[in-house]
Tab-separated table of C-alpha atoms and ligand atoms in Angstrom:
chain	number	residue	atom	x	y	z
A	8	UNK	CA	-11.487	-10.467	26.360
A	9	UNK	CA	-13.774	-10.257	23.479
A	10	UNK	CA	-16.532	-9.145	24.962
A	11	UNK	CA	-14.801	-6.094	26.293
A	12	UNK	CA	-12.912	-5.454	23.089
A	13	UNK	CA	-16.463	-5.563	21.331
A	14	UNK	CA	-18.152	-3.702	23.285
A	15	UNK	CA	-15.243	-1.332	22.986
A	16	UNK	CA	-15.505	-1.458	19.114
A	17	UNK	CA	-19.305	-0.972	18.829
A	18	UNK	CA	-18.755	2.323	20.674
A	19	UNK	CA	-15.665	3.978	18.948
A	20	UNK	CA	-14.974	2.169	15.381
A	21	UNK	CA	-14.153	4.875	13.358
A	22	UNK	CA	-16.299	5.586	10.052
A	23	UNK	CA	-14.974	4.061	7.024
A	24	UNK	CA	-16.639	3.507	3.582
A	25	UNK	CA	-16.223	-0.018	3.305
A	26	UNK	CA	-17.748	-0.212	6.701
A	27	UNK	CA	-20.543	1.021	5.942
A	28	UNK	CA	-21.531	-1.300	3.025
A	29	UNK	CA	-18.931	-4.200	3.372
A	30	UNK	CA	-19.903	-5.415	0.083
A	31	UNK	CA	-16.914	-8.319	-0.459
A	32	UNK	CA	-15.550	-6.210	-3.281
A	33	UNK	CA	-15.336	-2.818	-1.131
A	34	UNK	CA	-14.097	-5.129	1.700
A	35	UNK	CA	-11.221	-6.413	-0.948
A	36	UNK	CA	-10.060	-3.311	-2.649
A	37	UNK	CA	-9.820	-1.401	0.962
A	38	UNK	CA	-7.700	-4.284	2.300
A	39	UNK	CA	-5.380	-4.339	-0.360
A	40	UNK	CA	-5.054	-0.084	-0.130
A	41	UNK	CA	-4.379	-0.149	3.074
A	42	UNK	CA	-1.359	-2.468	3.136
A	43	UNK	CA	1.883	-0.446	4.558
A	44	UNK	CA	-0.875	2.891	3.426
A	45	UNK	CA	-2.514	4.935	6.290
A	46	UNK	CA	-6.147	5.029	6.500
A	47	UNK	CA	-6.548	8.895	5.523
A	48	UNK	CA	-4.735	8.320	2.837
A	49	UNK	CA	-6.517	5.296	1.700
A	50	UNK	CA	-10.319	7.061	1.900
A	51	UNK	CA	-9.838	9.436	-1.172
A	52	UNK	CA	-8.662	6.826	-3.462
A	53	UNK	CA	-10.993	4.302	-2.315
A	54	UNK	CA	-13.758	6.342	-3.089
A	55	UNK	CA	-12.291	7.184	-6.742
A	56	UNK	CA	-11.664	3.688	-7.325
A	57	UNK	CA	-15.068	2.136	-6.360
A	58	UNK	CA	-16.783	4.812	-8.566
A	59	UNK	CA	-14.998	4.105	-11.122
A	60	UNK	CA	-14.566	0.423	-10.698
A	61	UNK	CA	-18.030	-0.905	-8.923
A	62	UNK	CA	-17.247	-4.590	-9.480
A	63	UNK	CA	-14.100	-7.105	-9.977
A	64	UNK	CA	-15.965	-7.144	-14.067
A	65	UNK	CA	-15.896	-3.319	-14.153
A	66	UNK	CA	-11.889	-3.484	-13.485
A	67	UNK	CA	-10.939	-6.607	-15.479
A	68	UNK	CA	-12.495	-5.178	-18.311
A	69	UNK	CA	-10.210	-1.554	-17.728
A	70	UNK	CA	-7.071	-1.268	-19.125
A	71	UNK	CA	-3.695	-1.516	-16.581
A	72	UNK	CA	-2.788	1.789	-18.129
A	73	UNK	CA	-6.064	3.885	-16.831
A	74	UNK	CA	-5.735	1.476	-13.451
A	75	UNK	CA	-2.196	3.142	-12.483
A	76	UNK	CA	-3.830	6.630	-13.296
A	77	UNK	CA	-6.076	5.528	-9.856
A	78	UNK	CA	-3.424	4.202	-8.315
A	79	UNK	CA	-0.772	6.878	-8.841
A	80	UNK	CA	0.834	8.369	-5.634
A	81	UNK	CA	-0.401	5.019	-3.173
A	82	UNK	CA	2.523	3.575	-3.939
A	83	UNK	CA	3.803	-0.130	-3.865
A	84	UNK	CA	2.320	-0.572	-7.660
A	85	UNK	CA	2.602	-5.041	-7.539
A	86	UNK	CA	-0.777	-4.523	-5.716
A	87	UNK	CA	-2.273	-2.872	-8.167
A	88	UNK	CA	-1.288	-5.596	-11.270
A	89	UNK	CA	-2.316	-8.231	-8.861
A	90	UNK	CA	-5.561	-6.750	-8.118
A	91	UNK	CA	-6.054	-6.081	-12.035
A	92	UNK	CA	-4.796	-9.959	-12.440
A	93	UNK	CA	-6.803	-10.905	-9.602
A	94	UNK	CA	-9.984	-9.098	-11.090
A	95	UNK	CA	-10.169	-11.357	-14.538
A	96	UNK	CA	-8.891	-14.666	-12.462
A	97	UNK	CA	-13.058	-13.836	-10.171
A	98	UNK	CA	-14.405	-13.011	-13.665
A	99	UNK	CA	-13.094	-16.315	-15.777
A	100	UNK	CA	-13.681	-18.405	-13.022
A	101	UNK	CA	-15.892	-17.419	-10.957
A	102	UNK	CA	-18.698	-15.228	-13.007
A	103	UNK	CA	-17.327	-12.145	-11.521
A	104	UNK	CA	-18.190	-12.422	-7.853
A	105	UNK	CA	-16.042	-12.320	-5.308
A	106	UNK	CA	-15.989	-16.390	-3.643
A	107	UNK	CA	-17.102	-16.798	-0.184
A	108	UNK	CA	-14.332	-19.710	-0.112
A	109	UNK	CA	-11.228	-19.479	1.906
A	110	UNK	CA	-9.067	-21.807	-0.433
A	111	UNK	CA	-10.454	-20.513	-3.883
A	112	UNK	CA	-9.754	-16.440	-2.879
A	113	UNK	CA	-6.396	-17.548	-1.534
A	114	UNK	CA	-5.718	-18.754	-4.974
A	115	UNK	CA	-6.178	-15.370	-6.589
A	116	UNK	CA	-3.429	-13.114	-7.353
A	117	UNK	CA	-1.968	-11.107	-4.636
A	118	UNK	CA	-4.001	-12.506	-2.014
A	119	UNK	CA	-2.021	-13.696	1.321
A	120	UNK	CA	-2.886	-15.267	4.180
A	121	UNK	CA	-3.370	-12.172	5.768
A	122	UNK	CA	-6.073	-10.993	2.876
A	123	UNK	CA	-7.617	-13.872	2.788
A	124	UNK	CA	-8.689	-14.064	6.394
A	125	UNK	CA	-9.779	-10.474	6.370
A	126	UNK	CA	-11.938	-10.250	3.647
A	127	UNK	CA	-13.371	-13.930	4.573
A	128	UNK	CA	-13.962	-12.670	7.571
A	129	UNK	CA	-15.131	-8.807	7.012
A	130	UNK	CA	-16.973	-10.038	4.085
A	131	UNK	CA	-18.214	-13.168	5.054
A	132	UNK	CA	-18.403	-13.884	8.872
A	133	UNK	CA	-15.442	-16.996	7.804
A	134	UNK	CA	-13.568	-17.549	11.564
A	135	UNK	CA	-10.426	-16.919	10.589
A	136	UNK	CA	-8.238	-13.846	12.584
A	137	UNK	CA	-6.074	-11.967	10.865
A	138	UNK	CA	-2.539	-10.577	11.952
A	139	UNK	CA	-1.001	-7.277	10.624
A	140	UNK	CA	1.441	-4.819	12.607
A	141	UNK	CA	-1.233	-3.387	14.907
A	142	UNK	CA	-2.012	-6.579	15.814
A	143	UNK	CA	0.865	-7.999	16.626
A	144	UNK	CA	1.241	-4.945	18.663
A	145	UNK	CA	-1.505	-5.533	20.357
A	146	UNK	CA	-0.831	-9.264	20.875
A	147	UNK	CA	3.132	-8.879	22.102
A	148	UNK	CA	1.837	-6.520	24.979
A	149	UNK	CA	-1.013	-8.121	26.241
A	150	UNK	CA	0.828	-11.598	26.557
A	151	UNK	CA	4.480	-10.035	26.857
A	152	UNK	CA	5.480	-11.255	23.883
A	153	UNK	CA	9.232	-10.172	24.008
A	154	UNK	CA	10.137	-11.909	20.966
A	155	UNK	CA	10.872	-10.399	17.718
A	156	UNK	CA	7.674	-10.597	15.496
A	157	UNK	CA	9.721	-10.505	12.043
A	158	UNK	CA	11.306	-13.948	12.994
A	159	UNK	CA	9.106	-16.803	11.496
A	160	UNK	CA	8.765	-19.039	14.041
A	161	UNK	CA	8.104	-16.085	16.249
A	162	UNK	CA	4.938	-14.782	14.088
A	163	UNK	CA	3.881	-18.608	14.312
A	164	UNK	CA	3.390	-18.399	17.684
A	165	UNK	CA	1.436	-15.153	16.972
A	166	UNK	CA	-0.629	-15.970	14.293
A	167	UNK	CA	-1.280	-19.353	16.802
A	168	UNK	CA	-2.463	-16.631	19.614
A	169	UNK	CA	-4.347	-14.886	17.655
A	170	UNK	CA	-6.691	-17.598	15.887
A	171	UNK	CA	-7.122	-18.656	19.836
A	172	UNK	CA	-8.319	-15.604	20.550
A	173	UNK	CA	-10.610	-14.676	17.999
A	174	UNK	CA	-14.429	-14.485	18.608
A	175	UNK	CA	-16.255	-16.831	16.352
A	176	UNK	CA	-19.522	-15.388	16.510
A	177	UNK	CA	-18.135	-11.853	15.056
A	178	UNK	CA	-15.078	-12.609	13.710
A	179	UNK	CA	-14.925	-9.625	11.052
A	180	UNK	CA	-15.662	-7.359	13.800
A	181	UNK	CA	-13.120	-8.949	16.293
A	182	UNK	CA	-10.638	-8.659	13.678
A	183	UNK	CA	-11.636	-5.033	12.467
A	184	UNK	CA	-11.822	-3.978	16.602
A	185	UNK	CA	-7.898	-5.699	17.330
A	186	UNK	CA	-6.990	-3.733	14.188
A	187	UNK	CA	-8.729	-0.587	15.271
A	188	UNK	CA	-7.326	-0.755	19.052
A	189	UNK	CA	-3.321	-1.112	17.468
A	190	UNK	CA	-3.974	2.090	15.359
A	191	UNK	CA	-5.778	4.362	17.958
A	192	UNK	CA	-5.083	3.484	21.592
A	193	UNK	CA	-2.445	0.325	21.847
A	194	UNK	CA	0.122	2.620	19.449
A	195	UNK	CA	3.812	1.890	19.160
A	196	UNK	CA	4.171	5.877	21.367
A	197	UNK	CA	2.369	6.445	23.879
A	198	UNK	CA	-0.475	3.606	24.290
A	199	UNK	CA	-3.316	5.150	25.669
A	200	UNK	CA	-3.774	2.715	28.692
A	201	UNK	CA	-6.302	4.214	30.882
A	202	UNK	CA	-8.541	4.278	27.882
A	203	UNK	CA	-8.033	0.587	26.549
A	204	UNK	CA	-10.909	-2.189	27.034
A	205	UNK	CA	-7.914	-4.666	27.958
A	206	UNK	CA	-6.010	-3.092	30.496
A	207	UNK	CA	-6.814	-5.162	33.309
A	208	UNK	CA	-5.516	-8.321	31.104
A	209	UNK	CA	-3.246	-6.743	29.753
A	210	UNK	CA	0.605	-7.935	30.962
A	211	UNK	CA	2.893	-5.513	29.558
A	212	UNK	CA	0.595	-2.644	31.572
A	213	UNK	CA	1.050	-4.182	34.948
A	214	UNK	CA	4.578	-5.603	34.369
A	215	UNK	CA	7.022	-3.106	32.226
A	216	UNK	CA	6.710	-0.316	29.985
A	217	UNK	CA	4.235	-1.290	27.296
A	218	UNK	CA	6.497	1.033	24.835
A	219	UNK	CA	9.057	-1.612	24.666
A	220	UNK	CA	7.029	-4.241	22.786
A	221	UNK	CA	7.198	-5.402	20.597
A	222	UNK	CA	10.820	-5.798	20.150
A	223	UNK	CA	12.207	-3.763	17.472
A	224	UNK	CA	15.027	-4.509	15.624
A	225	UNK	CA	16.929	-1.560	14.003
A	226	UNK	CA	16.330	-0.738	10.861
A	227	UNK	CA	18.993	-0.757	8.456
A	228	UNK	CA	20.442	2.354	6.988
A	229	UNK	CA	18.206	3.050	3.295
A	230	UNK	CA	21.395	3.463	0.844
A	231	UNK	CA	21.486	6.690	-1.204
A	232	UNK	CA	21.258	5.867	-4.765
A	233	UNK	CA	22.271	8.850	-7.712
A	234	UNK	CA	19.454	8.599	-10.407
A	235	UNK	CA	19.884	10.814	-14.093
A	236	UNK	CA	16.702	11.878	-15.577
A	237	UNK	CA	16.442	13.906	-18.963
A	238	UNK	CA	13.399	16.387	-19.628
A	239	UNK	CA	13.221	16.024	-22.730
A	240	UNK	CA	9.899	17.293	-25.241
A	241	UNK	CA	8.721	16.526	-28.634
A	242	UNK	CA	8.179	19.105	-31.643
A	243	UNK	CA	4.355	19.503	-30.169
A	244	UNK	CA	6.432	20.191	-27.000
A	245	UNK	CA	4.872	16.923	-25.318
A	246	UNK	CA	7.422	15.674	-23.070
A	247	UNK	CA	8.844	12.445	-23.725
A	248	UNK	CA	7.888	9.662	-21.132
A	249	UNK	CA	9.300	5.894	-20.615
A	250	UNK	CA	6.882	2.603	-19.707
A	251	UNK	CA	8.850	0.995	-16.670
A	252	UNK	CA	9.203	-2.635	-16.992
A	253	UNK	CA	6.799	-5.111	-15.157
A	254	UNK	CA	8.534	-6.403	-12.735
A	255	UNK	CA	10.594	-3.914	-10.284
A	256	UNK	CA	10.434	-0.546	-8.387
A	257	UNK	CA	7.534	1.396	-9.916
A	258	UNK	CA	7.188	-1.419	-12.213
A	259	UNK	CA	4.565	-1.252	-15.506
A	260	UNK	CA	4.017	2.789	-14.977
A	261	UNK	CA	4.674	6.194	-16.931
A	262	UNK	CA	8.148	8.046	-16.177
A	263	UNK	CA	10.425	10.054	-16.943
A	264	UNK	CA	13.657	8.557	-18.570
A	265	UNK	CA	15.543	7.871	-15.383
A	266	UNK	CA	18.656	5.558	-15.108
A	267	UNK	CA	21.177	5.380	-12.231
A	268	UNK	CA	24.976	6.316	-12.873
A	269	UNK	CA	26.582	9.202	-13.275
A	270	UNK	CA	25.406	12.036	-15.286
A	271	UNK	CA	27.608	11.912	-18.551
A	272	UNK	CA	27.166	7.637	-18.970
A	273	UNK	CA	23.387	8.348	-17.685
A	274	UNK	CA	22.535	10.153	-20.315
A	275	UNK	CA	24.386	8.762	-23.482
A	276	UNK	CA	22.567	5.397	-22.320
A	277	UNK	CA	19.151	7.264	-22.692
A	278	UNK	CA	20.182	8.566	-26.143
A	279	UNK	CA	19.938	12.491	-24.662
A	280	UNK	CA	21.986	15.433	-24.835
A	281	UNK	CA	21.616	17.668	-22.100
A	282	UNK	CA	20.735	21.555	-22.412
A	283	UNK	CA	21.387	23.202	-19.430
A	284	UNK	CA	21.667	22.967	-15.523
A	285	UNK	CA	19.907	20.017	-14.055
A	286	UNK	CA	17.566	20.440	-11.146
A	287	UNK	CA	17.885	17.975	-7.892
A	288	UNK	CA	15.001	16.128	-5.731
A	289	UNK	CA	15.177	13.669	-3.204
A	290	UNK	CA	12.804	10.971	-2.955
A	291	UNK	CA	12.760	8.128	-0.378
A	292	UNK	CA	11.592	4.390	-0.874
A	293	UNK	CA	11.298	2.041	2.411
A	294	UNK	CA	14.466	0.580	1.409
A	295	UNK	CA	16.269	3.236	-0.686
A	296	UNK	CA	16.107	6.867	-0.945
A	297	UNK	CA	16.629	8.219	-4.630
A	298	UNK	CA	18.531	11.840	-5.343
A	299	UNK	CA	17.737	12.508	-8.642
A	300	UNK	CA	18.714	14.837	-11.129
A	301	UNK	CA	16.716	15.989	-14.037
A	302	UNK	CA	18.499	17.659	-16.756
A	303	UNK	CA	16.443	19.657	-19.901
A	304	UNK	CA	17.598	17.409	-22.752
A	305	UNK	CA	16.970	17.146	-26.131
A	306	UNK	CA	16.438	14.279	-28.554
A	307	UNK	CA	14.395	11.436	-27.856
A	308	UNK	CA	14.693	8.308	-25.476
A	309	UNK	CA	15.896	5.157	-25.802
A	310	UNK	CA	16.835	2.784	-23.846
A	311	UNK	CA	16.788	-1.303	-23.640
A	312	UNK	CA	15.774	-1.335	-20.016
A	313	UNK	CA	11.987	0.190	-21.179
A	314	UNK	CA	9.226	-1.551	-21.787
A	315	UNK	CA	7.690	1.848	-24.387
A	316	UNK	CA	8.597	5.477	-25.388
A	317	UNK	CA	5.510	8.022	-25.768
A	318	UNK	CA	5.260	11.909	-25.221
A	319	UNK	CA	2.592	13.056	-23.542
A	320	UNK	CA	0.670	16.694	-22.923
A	321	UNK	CA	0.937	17.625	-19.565
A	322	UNK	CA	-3.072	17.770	-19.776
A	323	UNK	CA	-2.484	13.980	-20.355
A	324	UNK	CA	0.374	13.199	-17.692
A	325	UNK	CA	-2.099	14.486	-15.274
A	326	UNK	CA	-4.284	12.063	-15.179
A	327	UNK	CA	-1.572	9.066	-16.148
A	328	UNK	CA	0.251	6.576	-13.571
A	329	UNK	CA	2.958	8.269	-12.869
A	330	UNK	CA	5.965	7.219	-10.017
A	331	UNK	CA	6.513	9.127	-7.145
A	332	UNK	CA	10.136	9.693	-8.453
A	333	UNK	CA	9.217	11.222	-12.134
A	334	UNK	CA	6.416	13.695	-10.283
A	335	UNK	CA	8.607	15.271	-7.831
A	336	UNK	CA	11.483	15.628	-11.094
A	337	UNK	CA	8.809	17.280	-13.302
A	338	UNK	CA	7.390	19.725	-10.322
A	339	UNK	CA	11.148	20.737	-9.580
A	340	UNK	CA	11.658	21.228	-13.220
A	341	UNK	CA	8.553	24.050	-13.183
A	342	UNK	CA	5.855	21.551	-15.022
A	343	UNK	CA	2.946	22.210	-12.685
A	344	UNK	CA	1.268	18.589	-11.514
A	345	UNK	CA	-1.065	17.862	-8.837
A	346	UNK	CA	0.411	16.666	-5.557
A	347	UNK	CA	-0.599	13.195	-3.678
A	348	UNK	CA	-0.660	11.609	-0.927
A	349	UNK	CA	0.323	8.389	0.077
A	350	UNK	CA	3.442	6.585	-0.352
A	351	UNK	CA	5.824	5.721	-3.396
B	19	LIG	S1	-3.400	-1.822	28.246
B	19	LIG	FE1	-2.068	-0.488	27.108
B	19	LIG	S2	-0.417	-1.776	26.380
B	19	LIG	FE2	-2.065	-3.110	27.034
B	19	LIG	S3	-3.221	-3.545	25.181
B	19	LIG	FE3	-4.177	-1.783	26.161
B	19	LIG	S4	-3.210	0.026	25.270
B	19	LIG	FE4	-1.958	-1.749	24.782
C-alpha cells in the first residue's frame, strides 16, 4: 500500500511553498494555516507571513497587534495567539529553533497531536502518521470503516489504523501523499476511483458506494443571531474601533462596536446615538451565522465587554486585524476595504 501511494505521490504532489523548502518553521506555520483553511487560500498568506516573519524570533519579537493585520480574513484567530505564544515559548526555551522532539513541540502552545506528528514528521522524518479529515476519509473507505469518525473511541481505532499503516522510511511523505489523495482524488463527491493508487485494496470500491463513507452525521442547524453595530467617527473623521476581548469569537482583534440585542438596548449599551438608516449584512460562522446591522452613530464607544477604544484612518484599518464581521459592516456602509479570502 505504500509503495503504490508513494509512487503515486512522487508523480502528482501538488506544488506548495513549504514543500519546496520544508524548513521546520515553514513546515509549522503552513500546518497551522491550513487547519479547517483550503490550500489556495492558505498560499497567499503563507507567503506574506514567512516574508515578514522568517523565524519563530522574527514573530515573538512582533507585536500581536501587527500579527492579526497577517492574519486578518483566515479566520479562527486562537491559532494565531497560540502561534504568537508558541513563538516566544521556542525562543525562551529553546534558542529560537524549532525542537526536533516529539514531547517538547507538543508542549508548545496550540500544538495537538495532530501538529505535532506532522511537523515531526514533514520536518523531521519522526514516524509518527497524522490523521485529519482527508484522512480519515481515506482510511473509512479503504477498510469500510462505517463508523462515525467524530465519536472518540471511533477516531481511536483510526488514529490506531493509521500509525499501522504508515511508512517508516518516508513518513512525512506518506503522511503529506494520504493527505494529498483525500483532497484530490478520494473526495467526499465523486472519488475519482479509476485514477487512485489504492483501488485494488480499496473495500468501499469493490463493496458499496465509496460516497457513503464516512458516515456523516447531520449537521445541526447554525442559529441566526441579530448583532447592532454603530459607525461612528471622530472629529478627524477616523472611525471609532473596539479591541475584542482575548478569549472568544474574533477574540484580541480590531472591530467595529458590535453587541447583540436589539437595536434601541444595542446601542445605549455602546454609549451611541444613531443618525440615520442602518445598513444590513449577513455573515456566517461554522456554528452561527451573524445578521448585522450597522447604524451611522455619533458619540464615542463604550462598553465593559472591550478590551480598548481607538479611531482609526481608513489608510490605517487597512492594514489592521480586522473580523470578518466588522469588514463586511464597513464595505456595506460605503468605506471602501480590500476583500479576503479565507474564512472568519
Ligand atoms: S479507490 Fe476510490 S474510494 Fe477507495 S481510496 Fe481510492 S478514491 Fe477512495
Amino acid at each position: 500500500m505504500s509503495r503504490s501511494l508513494l509512487k503515486w505521490y512522487d508523480r502528482s504532489n501538488r506544488d506548495m511553498p513549504w514543500r519546496r523548502n520544508p524548513l521546520p518553521w515553514w513546515v509549522w506555520v503552513s500546518e497551522i494555516m491550513l487547519q479547517q483553511t483550503r490550500v489556495d487560500s492558505v498560499i497567499g498568506y503563507f507567503n506574506r507571513f514567512i516574508e515578514r516573519y522568517p523565524s519563530p524570533q522574527s514573530l515573538a519579537e512582533s507585536s500581536l497587534d501587527e500579527l492579526m493585520g497577517y492574519w486578518a480574513g483566515l479566520g479562527y484567530y486562537a491559532r494565531a495567539r497560540n502561534l504568537h505564544k508558541a513563538a516566544n515559548q521556542v525562543v525562551d526555551l529553546h534558542g529560537g529553533r524549532v525542537p526536533n522532539d516529539p514531547e517538547k513541540f507538543r508542549a508548545l502552545a496550540g500544538v495537538g497531536r495532530y501538529t505535532c506528528a506532522a511537523v515531526q514528521s514533514i520536518a523531521f522524518g519522526e514516524p509518527m502518521a497524522v490523521l485529519d479529515g482527508n484522512v480519515i476519509r481515506v482510511l473509512s473507505r479503504l477498510e469500510r470503516i462505517d463508523k462515525n469518525p467524530k465519536l472518540a473511541t471511533v477516531k481511536d481505532q483510526f488514529w490506531t489504523l493509521a500509525d499501522a499503516l504508515l511508512d517508516h522510511e518516508r513518513a512525512g511523505d506518506f503522511n503529506q501523499a494520504m493527505m494529498e489523495l483525500g483532497a484530490t482524488v478520494c473526495t467526499p463527491k465523486k472519488p475519482k476511483c479509476l485514477l487512485c493508487p489504492l483501488m485494488d485494496m480499496c473495500r468501499a470500491r469493490q463493496e458499496i458506494d465509496p460516497e457513503t463513507l464516512p458516515i456523516r452525521v447531520p449537521k445541526k442547524k447554525r442559529p441566526v443571531i441579530q448583532m447592532v453595530a454603530g459607525l461612528s467617527t471622530a472629529e478627524d473623521d477616523s472611525i471609532w474601533l473596539v479591541r475584542r476581548p482575548e478569549k472568544g469569537l474574533l477574540g484580541g482583534l480590531w472591530s467595529l462596536p458590535m453587541v447583540q440585542g436589539d437595536t434601541h438596548d444595542a446601542l445605549e449599551t455602546l454609549n451611541l446615538n444613531p443618525q440615520d438608516a442602518c445598513q444590513t449584512v449577513r455573515h456566517g460562522f461554522t456554528h452561527q451565522i451573524w445578521d448585522i446591522s450597522t447604524y451611522p452613530c455619533e458619540g464615542k464607544p463604550i462598553c465593559a465587554n472591550f478590551d480598548e477604544v481607538r479611531a482609526f484612518k481608513v489608510s490605517e484599518i487597512k492594514t489592521l486585524g480586522l473580523g470578518g464581521p466588522s469588514l463586511k459592516a464597513l464595505r456595506v456602509c460605503g468605506i471602501d476595504l480590500p476583500r479576503r479570502r479565507g474564512a472568519g
